[in-house]
PDB file of C-alpha atoms in Angstrom:
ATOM      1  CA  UNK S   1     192.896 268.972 124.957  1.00 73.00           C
ATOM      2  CA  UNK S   2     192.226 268.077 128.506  1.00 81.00           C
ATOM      3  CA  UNK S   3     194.634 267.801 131.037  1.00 92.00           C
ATOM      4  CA  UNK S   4     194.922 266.040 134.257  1.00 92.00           C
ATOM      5  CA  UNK S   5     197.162 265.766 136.964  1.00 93.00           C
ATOM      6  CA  UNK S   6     197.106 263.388 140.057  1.00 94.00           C
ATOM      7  CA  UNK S   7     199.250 263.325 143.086  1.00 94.00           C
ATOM      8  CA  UNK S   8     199.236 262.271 146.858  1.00 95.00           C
ATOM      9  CA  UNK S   9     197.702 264.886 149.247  1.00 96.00           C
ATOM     10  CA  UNK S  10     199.560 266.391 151.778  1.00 96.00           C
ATOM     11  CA  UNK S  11     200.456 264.841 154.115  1.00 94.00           C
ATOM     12  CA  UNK S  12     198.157 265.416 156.759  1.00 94.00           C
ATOM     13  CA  UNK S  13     195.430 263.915 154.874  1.00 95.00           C
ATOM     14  CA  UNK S  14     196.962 261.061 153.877  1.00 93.00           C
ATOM     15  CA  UNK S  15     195.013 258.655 156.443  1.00 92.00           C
ATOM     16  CA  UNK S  16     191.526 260.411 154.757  1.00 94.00           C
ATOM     17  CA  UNK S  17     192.663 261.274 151.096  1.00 96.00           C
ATOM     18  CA  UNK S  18     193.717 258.757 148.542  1.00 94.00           C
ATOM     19  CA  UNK S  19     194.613 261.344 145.970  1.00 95.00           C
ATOM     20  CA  UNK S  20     193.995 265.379 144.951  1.00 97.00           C
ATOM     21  CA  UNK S  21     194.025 266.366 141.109  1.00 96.00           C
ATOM     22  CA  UNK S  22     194.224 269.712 138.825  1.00 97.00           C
ATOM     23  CA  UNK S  23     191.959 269.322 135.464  1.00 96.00           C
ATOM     24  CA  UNK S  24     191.870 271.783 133.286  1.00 96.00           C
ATOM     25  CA  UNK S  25     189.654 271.775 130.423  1.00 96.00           C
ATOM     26  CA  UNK S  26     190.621 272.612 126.279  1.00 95.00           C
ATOM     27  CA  UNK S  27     188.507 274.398 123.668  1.00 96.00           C
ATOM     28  CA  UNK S  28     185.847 272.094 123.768  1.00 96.00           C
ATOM     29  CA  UNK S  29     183.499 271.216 126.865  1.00 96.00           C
ATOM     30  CA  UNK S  30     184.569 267.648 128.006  1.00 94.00           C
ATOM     31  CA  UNK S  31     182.478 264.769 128.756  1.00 93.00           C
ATOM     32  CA  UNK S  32     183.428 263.695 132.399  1.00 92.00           C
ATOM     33  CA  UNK S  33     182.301 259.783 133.421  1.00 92.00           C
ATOM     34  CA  UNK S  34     182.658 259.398 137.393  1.00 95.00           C
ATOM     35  CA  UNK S  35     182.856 256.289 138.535  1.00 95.00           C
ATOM     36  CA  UNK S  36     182.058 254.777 142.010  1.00 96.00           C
ATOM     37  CA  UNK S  37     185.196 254.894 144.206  1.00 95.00           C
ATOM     38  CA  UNK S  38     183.892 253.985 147.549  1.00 95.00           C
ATOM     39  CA  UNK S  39     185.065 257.393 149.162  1.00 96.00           C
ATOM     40  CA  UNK S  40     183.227 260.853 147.962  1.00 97.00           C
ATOM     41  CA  UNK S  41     185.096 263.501 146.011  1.00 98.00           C
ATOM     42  CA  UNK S  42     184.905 268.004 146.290  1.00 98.00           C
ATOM     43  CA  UNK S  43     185.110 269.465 143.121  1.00 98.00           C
ATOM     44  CA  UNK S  44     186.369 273.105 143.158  1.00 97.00           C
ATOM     45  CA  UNK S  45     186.073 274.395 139.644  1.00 97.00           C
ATOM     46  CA  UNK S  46     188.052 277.778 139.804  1.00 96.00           C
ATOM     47  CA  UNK S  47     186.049 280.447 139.916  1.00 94.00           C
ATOM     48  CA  UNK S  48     182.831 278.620 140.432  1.00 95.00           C
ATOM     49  CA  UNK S  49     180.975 276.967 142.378  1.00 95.00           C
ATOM     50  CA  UNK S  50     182.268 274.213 144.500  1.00 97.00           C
ATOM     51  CA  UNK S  51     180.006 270.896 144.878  1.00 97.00           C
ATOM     52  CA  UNK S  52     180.776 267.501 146.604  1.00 97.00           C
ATOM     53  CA  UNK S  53     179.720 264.313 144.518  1.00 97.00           C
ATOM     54  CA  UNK S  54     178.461 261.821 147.113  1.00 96.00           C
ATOM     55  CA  UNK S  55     179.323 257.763 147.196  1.00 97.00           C
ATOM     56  CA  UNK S  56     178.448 256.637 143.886  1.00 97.00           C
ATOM     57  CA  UNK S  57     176.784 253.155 143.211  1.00 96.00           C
ATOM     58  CA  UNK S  58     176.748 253.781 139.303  1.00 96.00           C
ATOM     59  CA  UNK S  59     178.198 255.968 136.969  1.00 95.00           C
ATOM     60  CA  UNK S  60     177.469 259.623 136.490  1.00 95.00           C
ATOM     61  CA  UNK S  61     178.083 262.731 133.167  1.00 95.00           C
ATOM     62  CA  UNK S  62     178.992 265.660 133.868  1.00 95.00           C
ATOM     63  CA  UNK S  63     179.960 267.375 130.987  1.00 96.00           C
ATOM     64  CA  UNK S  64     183.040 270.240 132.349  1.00 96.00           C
ATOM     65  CA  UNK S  65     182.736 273.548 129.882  1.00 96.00           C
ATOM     66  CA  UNK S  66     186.083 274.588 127.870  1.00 97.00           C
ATOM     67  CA  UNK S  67     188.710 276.329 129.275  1.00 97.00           C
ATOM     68  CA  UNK S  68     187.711 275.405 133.048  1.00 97.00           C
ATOM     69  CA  UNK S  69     190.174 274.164 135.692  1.00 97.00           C
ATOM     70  CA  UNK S  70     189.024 271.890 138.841  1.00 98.00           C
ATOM     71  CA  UNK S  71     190.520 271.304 141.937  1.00 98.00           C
ATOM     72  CA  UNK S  72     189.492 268.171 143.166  1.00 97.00           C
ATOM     73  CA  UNK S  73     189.874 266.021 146.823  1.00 98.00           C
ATOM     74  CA  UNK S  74     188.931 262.228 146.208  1.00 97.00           C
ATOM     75  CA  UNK S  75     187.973 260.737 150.080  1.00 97.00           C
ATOM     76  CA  UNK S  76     188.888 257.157 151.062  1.00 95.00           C
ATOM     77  CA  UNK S  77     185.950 255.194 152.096  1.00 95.00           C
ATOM     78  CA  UNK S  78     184.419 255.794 155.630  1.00 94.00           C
ATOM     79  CA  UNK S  79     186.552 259.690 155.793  1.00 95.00           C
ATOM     80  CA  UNK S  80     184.568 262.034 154.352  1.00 93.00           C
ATOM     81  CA  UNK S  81     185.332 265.157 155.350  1.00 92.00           C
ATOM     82  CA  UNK S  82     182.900 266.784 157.901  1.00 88.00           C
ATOM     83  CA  UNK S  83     179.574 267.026 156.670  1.00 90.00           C
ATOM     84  CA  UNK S  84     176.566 267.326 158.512  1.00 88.00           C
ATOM     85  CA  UNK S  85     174.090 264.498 157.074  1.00 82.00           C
ATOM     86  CA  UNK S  86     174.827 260.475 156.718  1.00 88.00           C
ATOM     87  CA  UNK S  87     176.418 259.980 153.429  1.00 94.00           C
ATOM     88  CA  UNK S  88     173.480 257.410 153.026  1.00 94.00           C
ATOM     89  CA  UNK S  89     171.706 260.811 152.423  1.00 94.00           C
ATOM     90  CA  UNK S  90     174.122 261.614 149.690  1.00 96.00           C
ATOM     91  CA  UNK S  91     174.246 258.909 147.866  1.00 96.00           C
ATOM     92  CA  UNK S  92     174.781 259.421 144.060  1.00 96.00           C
ATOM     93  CA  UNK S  93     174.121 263.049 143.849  1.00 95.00           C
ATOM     94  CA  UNK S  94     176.461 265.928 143.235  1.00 94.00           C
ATOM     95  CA  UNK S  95     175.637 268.338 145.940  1.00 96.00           C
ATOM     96  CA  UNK S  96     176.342 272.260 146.115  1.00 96.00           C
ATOM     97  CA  UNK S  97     179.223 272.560 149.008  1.00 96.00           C
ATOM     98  CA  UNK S  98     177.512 275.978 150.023  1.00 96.00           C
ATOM     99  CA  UNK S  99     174.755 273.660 151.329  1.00 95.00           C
ATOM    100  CA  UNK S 100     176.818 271.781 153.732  1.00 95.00           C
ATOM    101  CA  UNK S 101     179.044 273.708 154.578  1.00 95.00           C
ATOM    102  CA  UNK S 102     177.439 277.277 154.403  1.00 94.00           C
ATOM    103  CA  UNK S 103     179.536 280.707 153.997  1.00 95.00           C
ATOM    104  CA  UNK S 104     182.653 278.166 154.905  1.00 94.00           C
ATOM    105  CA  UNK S 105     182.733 276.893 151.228  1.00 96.00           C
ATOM    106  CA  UNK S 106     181.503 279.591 149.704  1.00 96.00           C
ATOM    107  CA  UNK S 107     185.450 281.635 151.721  1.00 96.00           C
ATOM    108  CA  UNK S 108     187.243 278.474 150.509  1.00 96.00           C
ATOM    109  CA  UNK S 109     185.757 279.173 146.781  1.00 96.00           C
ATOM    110  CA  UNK S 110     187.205 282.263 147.065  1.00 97.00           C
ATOM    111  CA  UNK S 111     190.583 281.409 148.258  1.00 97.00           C
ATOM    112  CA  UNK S 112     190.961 279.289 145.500  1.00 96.00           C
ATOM    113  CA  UNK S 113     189.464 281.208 142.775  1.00 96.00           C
ATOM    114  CA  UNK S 114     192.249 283.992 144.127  1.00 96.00           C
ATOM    115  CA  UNK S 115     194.918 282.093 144.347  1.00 97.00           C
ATOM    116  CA  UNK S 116     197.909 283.026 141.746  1.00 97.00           C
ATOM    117  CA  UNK S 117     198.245 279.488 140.309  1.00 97.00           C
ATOM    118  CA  UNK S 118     195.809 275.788 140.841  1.00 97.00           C
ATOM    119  CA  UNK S 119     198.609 274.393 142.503  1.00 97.00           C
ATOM    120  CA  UNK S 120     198.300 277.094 145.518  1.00 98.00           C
ATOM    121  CA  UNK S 121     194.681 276.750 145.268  1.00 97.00           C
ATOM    122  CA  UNK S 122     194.904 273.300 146.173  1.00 98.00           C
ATOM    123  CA  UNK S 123     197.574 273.909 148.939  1.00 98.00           C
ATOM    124  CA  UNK S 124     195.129 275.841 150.335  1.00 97.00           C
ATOM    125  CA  UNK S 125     191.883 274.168 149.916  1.00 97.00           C
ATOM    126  CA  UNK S 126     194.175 271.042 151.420  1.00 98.00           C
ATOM    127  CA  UNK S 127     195.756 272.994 154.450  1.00 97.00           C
ATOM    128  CA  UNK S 128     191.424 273.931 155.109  1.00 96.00           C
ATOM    129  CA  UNK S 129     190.874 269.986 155.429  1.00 96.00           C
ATOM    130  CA  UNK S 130     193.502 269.423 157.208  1.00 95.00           C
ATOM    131  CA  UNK S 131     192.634 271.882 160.138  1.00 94.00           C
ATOM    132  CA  UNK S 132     188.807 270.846 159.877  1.00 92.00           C
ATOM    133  CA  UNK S 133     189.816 267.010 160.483  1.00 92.00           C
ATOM    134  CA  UNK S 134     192.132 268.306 163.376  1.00 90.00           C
ATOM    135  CA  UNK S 135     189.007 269.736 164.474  1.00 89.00           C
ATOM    136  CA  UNK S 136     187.296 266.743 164.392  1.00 83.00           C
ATOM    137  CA  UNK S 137     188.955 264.206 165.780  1.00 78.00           C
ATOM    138  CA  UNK S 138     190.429 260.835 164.511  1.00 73.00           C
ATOM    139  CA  UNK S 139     188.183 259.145 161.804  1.00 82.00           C
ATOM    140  CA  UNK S 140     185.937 256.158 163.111  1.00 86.00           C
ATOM    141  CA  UNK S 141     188.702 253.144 163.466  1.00 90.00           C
ATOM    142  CA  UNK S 142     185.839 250.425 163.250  1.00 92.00           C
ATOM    143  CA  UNK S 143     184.894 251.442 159.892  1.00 93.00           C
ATOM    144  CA  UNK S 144     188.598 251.997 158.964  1.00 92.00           C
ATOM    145  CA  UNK S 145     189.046 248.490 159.645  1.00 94.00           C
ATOM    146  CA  UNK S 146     186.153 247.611 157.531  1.00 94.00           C
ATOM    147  CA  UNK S 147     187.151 248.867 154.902  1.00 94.00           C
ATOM    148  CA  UNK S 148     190.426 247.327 155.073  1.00 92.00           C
ATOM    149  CA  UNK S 149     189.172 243.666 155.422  1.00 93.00           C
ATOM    150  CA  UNK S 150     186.691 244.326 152.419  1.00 94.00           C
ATOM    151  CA  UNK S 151     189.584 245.212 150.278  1.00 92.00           C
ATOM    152  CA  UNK S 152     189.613 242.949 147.084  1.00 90.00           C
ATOM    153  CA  UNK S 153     192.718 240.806 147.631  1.00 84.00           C
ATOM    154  CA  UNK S 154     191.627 237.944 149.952  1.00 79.00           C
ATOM    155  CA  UNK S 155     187.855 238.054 149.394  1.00 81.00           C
ATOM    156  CA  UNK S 156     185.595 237.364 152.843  1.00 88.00           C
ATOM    157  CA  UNK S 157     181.686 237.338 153.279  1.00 92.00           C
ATOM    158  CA  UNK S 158     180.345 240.352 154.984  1.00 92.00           C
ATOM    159  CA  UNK S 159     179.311 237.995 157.870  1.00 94.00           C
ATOM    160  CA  UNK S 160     182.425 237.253 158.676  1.00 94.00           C
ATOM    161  CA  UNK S 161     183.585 240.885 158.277  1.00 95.00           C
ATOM    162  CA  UNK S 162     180.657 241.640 161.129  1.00 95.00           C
ATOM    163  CA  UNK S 163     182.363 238.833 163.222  1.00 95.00           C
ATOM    164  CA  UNK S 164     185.413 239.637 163.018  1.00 94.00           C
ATOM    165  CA  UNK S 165     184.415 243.403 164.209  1.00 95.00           C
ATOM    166  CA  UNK S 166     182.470 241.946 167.303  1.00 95.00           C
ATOM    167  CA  UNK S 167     179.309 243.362 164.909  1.00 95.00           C
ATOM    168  CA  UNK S 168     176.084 241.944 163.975  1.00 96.00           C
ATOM    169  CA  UNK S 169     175.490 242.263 160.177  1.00 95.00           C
ATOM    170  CA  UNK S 170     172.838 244.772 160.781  1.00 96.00           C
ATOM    171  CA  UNK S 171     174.846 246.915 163.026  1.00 95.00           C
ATOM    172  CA  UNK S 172     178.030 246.932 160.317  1.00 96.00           C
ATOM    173  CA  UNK S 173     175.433 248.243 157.779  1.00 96.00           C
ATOM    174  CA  UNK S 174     173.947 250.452 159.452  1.00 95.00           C
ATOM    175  CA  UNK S 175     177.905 251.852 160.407  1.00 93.00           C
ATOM    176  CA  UNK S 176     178.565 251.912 156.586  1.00 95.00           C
ATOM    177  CA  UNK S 177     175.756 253.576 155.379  1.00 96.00           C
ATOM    178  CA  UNK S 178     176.468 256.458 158.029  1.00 93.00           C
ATOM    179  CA  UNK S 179     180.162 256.462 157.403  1.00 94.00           C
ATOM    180  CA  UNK S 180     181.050 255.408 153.745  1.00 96.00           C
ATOM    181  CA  UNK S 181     177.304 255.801 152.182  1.00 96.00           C
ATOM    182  CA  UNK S 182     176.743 252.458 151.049  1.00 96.00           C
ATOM    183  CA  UNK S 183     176.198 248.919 152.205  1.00 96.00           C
ATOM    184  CA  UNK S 184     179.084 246.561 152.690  1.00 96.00           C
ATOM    185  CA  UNK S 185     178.243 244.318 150.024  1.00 96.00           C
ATOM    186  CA  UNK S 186     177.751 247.495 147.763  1.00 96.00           C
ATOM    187  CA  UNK S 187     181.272 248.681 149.001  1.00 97.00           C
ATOM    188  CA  UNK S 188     182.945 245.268 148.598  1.00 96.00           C
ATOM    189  CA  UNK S 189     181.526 245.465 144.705  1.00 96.00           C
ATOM    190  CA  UNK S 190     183.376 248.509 144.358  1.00 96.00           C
ATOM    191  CA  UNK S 191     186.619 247.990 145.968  1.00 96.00           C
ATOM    192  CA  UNK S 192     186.775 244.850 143.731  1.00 95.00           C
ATOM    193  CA  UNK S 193     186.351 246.837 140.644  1.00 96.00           C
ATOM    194  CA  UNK S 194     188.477 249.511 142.069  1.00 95.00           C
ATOM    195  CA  UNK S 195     191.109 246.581 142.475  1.00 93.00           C
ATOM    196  CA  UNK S 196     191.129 245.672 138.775  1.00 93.00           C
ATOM    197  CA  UNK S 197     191.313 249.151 137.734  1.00 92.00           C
ATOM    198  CA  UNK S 198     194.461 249.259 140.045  1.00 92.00           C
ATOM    199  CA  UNK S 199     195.669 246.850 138.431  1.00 91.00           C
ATOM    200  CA  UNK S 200     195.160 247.915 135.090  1.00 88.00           C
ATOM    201  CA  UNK S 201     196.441 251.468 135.564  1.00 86.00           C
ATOM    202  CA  UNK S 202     199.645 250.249 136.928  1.00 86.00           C
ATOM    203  CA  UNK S 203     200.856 247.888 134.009  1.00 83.00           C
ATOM    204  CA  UNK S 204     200.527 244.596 136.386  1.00 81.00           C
ATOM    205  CA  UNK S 205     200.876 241.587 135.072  1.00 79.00           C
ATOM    206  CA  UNK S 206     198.519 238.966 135.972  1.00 77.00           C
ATOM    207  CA  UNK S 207     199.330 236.128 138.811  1.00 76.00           C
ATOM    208  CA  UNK S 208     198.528 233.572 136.788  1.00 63.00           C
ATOM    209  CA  UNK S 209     196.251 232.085 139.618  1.00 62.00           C
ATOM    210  CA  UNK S 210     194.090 229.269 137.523  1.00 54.00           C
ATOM    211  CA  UNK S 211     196.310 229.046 134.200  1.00 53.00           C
ATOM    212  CA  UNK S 212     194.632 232.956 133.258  1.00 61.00           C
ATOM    213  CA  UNK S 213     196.625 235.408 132.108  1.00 65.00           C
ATOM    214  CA  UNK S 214     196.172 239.425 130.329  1.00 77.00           C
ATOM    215  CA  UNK S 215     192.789 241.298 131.507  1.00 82.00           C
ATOM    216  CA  UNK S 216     191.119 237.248 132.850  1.00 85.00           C
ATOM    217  CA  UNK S 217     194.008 237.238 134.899  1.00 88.00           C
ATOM    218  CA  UNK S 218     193.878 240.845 136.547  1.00 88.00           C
ATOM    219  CA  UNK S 219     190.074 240.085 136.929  1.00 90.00           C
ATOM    220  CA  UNK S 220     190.907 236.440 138.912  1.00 89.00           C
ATOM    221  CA  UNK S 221     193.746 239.055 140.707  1.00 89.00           C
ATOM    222  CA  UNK S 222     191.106 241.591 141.637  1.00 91.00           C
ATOM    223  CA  UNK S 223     188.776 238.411 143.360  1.00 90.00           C
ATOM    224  CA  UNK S 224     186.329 237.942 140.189  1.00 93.00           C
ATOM    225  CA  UNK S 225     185.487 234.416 139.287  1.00 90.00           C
ATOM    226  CA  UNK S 226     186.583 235.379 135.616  1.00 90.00           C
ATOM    227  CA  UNK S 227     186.576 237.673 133.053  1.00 91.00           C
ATOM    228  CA  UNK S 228     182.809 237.467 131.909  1.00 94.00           C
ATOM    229  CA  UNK S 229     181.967 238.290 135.483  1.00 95.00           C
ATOM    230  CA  UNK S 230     184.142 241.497 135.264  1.00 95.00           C
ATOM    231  CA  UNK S 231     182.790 242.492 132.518  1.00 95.00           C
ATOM    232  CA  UNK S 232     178.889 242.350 133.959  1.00 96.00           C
ATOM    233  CA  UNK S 233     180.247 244.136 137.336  1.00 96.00           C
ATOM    234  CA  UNK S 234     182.126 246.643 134.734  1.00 96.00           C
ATOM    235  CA  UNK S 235     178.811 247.539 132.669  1.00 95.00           C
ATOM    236  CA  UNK S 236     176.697 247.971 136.156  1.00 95.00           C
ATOM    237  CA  UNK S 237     179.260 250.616 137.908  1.00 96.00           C
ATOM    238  CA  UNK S 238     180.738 252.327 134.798  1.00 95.00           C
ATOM    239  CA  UNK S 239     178.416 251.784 132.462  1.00 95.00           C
ATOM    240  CA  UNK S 240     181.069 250.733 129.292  1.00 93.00           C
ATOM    241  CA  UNK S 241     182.646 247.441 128.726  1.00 91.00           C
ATOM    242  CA  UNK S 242     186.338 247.114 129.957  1.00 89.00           C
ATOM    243  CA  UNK S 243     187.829 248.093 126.637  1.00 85.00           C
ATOM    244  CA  UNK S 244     185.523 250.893 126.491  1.00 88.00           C
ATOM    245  CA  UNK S 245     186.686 252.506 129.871  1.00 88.00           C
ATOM    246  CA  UNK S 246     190.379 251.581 129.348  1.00 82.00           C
ATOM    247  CA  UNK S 247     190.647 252.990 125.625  1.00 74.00           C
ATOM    248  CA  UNK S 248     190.642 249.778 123.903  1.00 56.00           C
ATOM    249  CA  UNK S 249     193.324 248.426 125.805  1.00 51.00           C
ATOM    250  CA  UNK S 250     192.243 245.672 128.037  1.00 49.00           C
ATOM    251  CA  UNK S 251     195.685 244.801 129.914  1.00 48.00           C
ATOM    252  CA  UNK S 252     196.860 248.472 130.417  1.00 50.00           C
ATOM    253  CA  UNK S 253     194.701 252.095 130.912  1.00 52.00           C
ATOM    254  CA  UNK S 254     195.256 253.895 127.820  1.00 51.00           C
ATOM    255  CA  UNK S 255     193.675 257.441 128.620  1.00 58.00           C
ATOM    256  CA  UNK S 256     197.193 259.007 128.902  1.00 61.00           C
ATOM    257  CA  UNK S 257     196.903 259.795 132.652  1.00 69.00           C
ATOM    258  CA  UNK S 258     199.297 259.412 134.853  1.00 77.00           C
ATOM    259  CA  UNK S 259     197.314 257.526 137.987  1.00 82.00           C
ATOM    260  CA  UNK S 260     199.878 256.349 140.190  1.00 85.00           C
ATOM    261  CA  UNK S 261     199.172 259.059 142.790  1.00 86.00           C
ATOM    262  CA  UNK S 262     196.058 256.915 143.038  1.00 85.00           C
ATOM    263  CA  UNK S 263     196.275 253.546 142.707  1.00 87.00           C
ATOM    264  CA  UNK S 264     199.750 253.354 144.723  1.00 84.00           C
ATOM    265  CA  UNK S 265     198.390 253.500 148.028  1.00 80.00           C
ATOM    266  CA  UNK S 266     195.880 251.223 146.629  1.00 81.00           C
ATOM    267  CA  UNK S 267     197.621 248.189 145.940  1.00 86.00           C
ATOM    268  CA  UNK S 268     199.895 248.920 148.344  1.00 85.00           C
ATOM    269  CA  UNK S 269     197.191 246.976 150.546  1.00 82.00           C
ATOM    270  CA  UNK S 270     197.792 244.103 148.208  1.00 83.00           C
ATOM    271  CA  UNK S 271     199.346 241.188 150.012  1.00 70.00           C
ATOM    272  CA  UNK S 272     199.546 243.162 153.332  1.00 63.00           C
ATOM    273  CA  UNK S 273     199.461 240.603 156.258  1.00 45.00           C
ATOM    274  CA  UNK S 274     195.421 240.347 158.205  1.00 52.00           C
ATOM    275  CA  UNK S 275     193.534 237.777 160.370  1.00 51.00           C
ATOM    276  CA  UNK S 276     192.239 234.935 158.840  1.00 55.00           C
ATOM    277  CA  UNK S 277     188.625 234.995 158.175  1.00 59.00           C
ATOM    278  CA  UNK S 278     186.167 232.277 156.955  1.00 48.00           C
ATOM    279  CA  UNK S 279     182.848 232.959 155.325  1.00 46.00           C
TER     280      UNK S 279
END
């Protein structure tokens, strides 16, 4: 049986890092579905190779062998950690880490394939990012705030998101495909789907906006028109239906993971005060 653990990073990553996880795999090799996010995501199987999985804009299978245990680092759009190409150029692939980052990841493998237990492993492979984003500098606050305004809650045309940003549209996609990977329509889609999911994985109960209520409610909630339009948006990023990717429970996640570590900070965004737009 597989098992999976989420929690917050540390805290020195918490402005770049929605969320860190330990998987560890049973006697049988498990089929993994990734899903688009917005942000990218390391994946530091112990003992092996480490690879980064770039912005997705569908879904992707891996399938994890039995008895392996990841580390993983899930990125909030537009703060990926240092890398030295566009994420434009890394768009749905899963790339070796070795390749960006040279003998760097190939120490940090190391480190963690040494360490006694996953939990240090990830301590350490989080104290790494923390120093290299130190190193850095601050993340880009323009896209930061892009991101924020595309959030699902209040919904706003990309036009008025370049407005608002003193941008031209061309200029904020051209910042988003360097920064976050995709477009900002392509990054609205998934923040909105990422908003339902939120929803879902929490237990929420629906607003009630427009007399809907159950999984037509949390899809009004998360800024679709209704719940056949969720269900199209769900079958182009995940590839399932709804009740397919939450277990057969529509109002509620039923995989048996604990998400909280990562959909908190999410919805904590819900409802948070931000200038008016139009468009």
């Amino acid at each position: 049986m597989t098992a999976y653990l989420e929690r917050p990073p540390a805290p020195g990553l918490a402005a770049a890092v929605r969320t860190v996880w330990i998987q560890h795999t049973g006697d049988a090799p498990y089929v993994q579905r990734h899903l688009p996010t917005g942000g990218v995501e390391i994946h530091f199987p112990v003992g092996g190779r480490p690879r980064l999985l770039g912005p997705l804009t569908g879904p992707q299978i891996e399938v994890i062998p039995a008895h392996t245990t990841v580390v993983g680092v899930r990125f909030r759009p537009g703060a990926a950690p240092p890398l030295p190409a566009g994420l434009d150029e890394l768009a749905d692939q899963h790339v070796g880490l070795s390749e960006l980052w040279g003998r760097a990841a190939e120490r940090l493998a190391e480190t963690v394939a040494l360490a006694a237990t996953p939990e240090l492993g990830l301590a350490a492979l989080q104290a790494h990012l923390v120093r290299e984003f130190r190193r850095r500098g601050g993340l880009d606050p323009l896209v930061g705030e892009a991101v924020q305004v595309l959030m699902p809650w209040d919904p706003v045309g990309v036009d008025a998101v370049a407005a608002h940003l003193a941008l031209s549209a061309s200029q904020l996609r051209r910042r988003c495909l360097q920064a976050v990977g995709t477009s900002p329509k392509v990054l609205q889609r998934t923040l909105r789907f990422q908003g339902f999911l939120a929803l879902a994985q929490s237990g929420a109960i629906a607003s009630g906006r427009r007399g809907a209520d159950g999984v037509a409610g949390l899809a009004v909630d998360a800024g679709y028109a209704d719940q056949a339009h969720l269900s199209r948006e769900c079958l182009r990023l995940t590839g399932v239906t709804p009740r397919q990717l939450l277990g057969g429970d529509l109002d509620r996640c039923a995989c048996g993971h604990d998400h909280s570590a990562s959909y908190a900070p999410f919805l904590a965004t819900r409802g948070r005060s931000r200038v008016k737009l139009s468009g």
